[in-house]
Amino acid sequence: MQHHQPQGEAARRSRVAIIGTGLAGLTTAYLLHHDEQKRYEVTLFEQAQKFSLDAASVTIKNEKTGTAERIDIPPRSFCRGYYDNLCRMYDHLGVPFQRIQLIWVFAKASAAAQSQIPSPEAAETMPGSYFIYGKRLHEMLLISPHFWRGSLKNILQTLYLAICHIWLFAACFFLPPLTIQPEKYMDVKSATKSLHGCESFRQYLDRIRLPQQYVLYYLLPVLSIICSCSHAEMLDFPASDVTGFMKGSFLQKTYVAQGGINRVQSTLSEGIDDVRLETRVTKVERVDGGVLIRYERTEGDTRSASEELFDRVVLAVSPNVAAAIFNPSKPKLGVIPTVPVTSTVLAPANAGLSLVHEKSHVPSGECSYRRGDPQVMVFRTTYSESVVQTESLHYLSGGLIVRTSPLGDVPEVKGTLDTSRFTRTLRTTESRSMVQSVMEANGDGEGKGWVNGRDDVWVVGSWCWDGMVLLEGCIVSAMRVARDFGVAIPWQR
């Protein structure tokens, strides 16, 4: 067992370990590394071979043209409005935006269809499709002549959906969900008992009397894909999460980072020298003199155990992982639900596309597949007695298909080039209360359970704020840690 101690010049600066290299971890690292007073020495821990922000992305080579293209997995799209802090950070980093336009295809699928992926040519006419949406309502009504030449059924269906959509947005703006104010919980049990008045999305939909057909066949397929969960799990989300997202994204255009998420990753991590890849943290513990980290490091075929003392630690991981390695957080973070998600990259047999294997942080292909042309996004829903869930089929240029399913394991299909698995954090009224008690309660008192920053340990991530589990939460939670450390936020000046 090795034991490392800070020495010399490094001992004059506060040593901060950041465990996890997703967007939240790298944003925290960037802010601390660029502290104007140079008070912090940052060390990054990552159990994978590459930073996790871009680890699942792939480079695809077109054998016919010889070109290579980078595919972001997940796509990490965003809009101004709801993603205000993310956009401010991108502007500060000099990361330009690139707009994407999607044609939405809604379809039903049987359990047997899980192993069948329609070709790009058949995406818009795939079996089970019941509606296609690709333009804004006023464009569809006033400009597109084929709309008025369609069947009466299609015209009535579109008008019905437009009315439901307007109804939903009006409710989001003028009928706010019932919520409770964050409390200074005495313990976990009292936090759980304080749920009256915290309205779930299911309860909110019942209250505003939104038609069930619209909810089941149009609203939930889209929201459940955004949150990577089943329809029932989506209905358990706090209603305030959904209404906040709907208001923040109202009439906003959709963007991705031009050049791909790797550009964001390389910019955030630039200049940070102490990076521990293939290093799995097994324990974080407060001891005399600091915070002790125990970890296992892989070097070739050997694995060695070490421990190291830091002044502060930031856990940029999912709540189940944080609860497993940092015991004081377990009573609260251990009850926050998580689910597995699978993303698969597929290509038709005759497309001439192959996967480029890379180990470095810098990919060989340009992220150029989002050229501005409309892309087809299929929301394919399986309706069964046991579960109702939607998977997305994102059709890209060149014949590539990115399939995302709220399952830890999906049937292997022909043409699979790569498969990635993620952990997504769910939101419920109960978990919302737990997150509030961790992130917002006053941590000065005793006997209230662990709160963010106690024992010189913090958590950051897409789930560490009062909102949807999306990119904006990563930035907001990283900014909160920076403020706790006395570091100025450069994009807020």
PDB file of C-alpha atoms in Angstrom, residues 82-83 201 219-231 233-238 241-242 245 337-341 379 390 392 404-407 422-427 462 467-470:
ATOM      1  CA  TYR A  82     -33.282  26.859 -20.144  1.00  0.00           C
ATOM      2  CA  TYR A  83     -29.543  26.285 -20.627  1.00  0.00           C
ATOM      3  CA  PHE A 201     -45.970  15.368 -13.029  1.00  0.00           C
ATOM      4  CA  LEU A 219     -45.903  14.153 -24.753  1.00  0.00           C
ATOM      5  CA  LEU A 220     -44.455  11.246 -22.765  1.00  0.00           C
ATOM      6  CA  PRO A 221     -42.473   9.724 -25.679  1.00  0.00           C
ATOM      7  CA  VAL A 222     -40.515  12.969 -26.073  1.00  0.00           C
ATOM      8  CA  LEU A 223     -40.018  13.728 -22.370  1.00  0.00           C
ATOM      9  CA  SER A 224     -39.047  10.162 -21.486  1.00  0.00           C
ATOM     10  CA  ILE A 225     -36.341  10.216 -24.172  1.00  0.00           C
ATOM     11  CA  ILE A 226     -35.021  13.535 -22.869  1.00  0.00           C
ATOM     12  CA  CYS A 227     -34.792  12.013 -19.383  1.00  0.00           C
ATOM     13  CA  SER A 228     -33.909   8.458 -20.535  1.00  0.00           C
ATOM     14  CA  CYS A 229     -36.581   6.643 -18.549  1.00  0.00           C
ATOM     15  CA  SER A 230     -39.891   4.819 -18.872  1.00  0.00           C
ATOM     16  CA  HIS A 231     -43.209   6.639 -19.079  1.00  0.00           C
ATOM     17  CA  GLU A 233     -40.810   6.994 -14.197  1.00  0.00           C
ATOM     18  CA  MET A 234     -41.341  10.224 -16.138  1.00  0.00           C
ATOM     19  CA  LEU A 235     -44.742  10.700 -14.512  1.00  0.00           C
ATOM     20  CA  ASP A 236     -43.079  10.443 -11.090  1.00  0.00           C
ATOM     21  CA  PHE A 237     -40.833  13.433 -11.821  1.00  0.00           C
ATOM     22  CA  PRO A 238     -41.614  16.625  -9.883  1.00  0.00           C
ATOM     23  CA  ASP A 241     -38.981  20.103 -13.270  1.00  0.00           C
ATOM     24  CA  VAL A 242     -41.072  19.662 -16.400  1.00  0.00           C
ATOM     25  CA  PHE A 245     -38.031  22.993 -18.783  1.00  0.00           C
ATOM     26  CA  PRO A 337     -32.970   6.278  -7.971  1.00  0.00           C
ATOM     27  CA  THR A 338     -30.820   5.648 -11.028  1.00  0.00           C
ATOM     28  CA  VAL A 339     -31.453   3.661 -14.209  1.00  0.00           C
ATOM     29  CA  PRO A 340     -29.243   2.152 -16.942  1.00  0.00           C
ATOM     30  CA  VAL A 341     -29.370   3.534 -20.484  1.00  0.00           C
ATOM     31  CA  PHE A 379     -39.762   8.067 -31.064  1.00  0.00           C
ATOM     32  CA  THR A 390     -39.870   4.799 -25.733  1.00  0.00           C
ATOM     33  CA  SER A 392     -35.179   6.942 -30.005  1.00  0.00           C
ATOM     34  CA  THR A 404     -30.956   5.137 -27.377  1.00  0.00           C
ATOM     35  CA  SER A 405     -32.965   2.842 -25.104  1.00  0.00           C
ATOM     36  CA  PRO A 406     -33.885   3.250 -21.408  1.00  0.00           C
ATOM     37  CA  LEU A 407     -32.602  -0.264 -20.746  1.00  0.00           C
ATOM     38  CA  PHE A 422     -24.777   5.023 -19.035  1.00  0.00           C
ATOM     39  CA  THR A 423     -26.303   5.631 -15.641  1.00  0.00           C
ATOM     40  CA  ARG A 424     -29.044   8.245 -15.546  1.00  0.00           C
ATOM     41  CA  THR A 425     -30.413   9.714 -12.338  1.00  0.00           C
ATOM     42  CA  LEU A 426     -34.178   9.848 -11.933  1.00  0.00           C
ATOM     43  CA  ARG A 427     -36.181  12.559 -10.235  1.00  0.00           C
ATOM     44  CA  SER A 462     -26.590  17.048 -13.659  1.00  0.00           C
ATOM     45  CA  GLY A 467     -34.405  20.868 -12.143  1.00  0.00           C
ATOM     46  CA  MET A 468     -34.330  18.283 -14.899  1.00  0.00           C
ATOM     47  CA  VAL A 469     -31.291  15.990 -14.936  1.00  0.00           C
ATOM     48  CA  LEU A 470     -29.650  17.753 -17.886  1.00  0.00           C
TER      49      LEU A 470
END
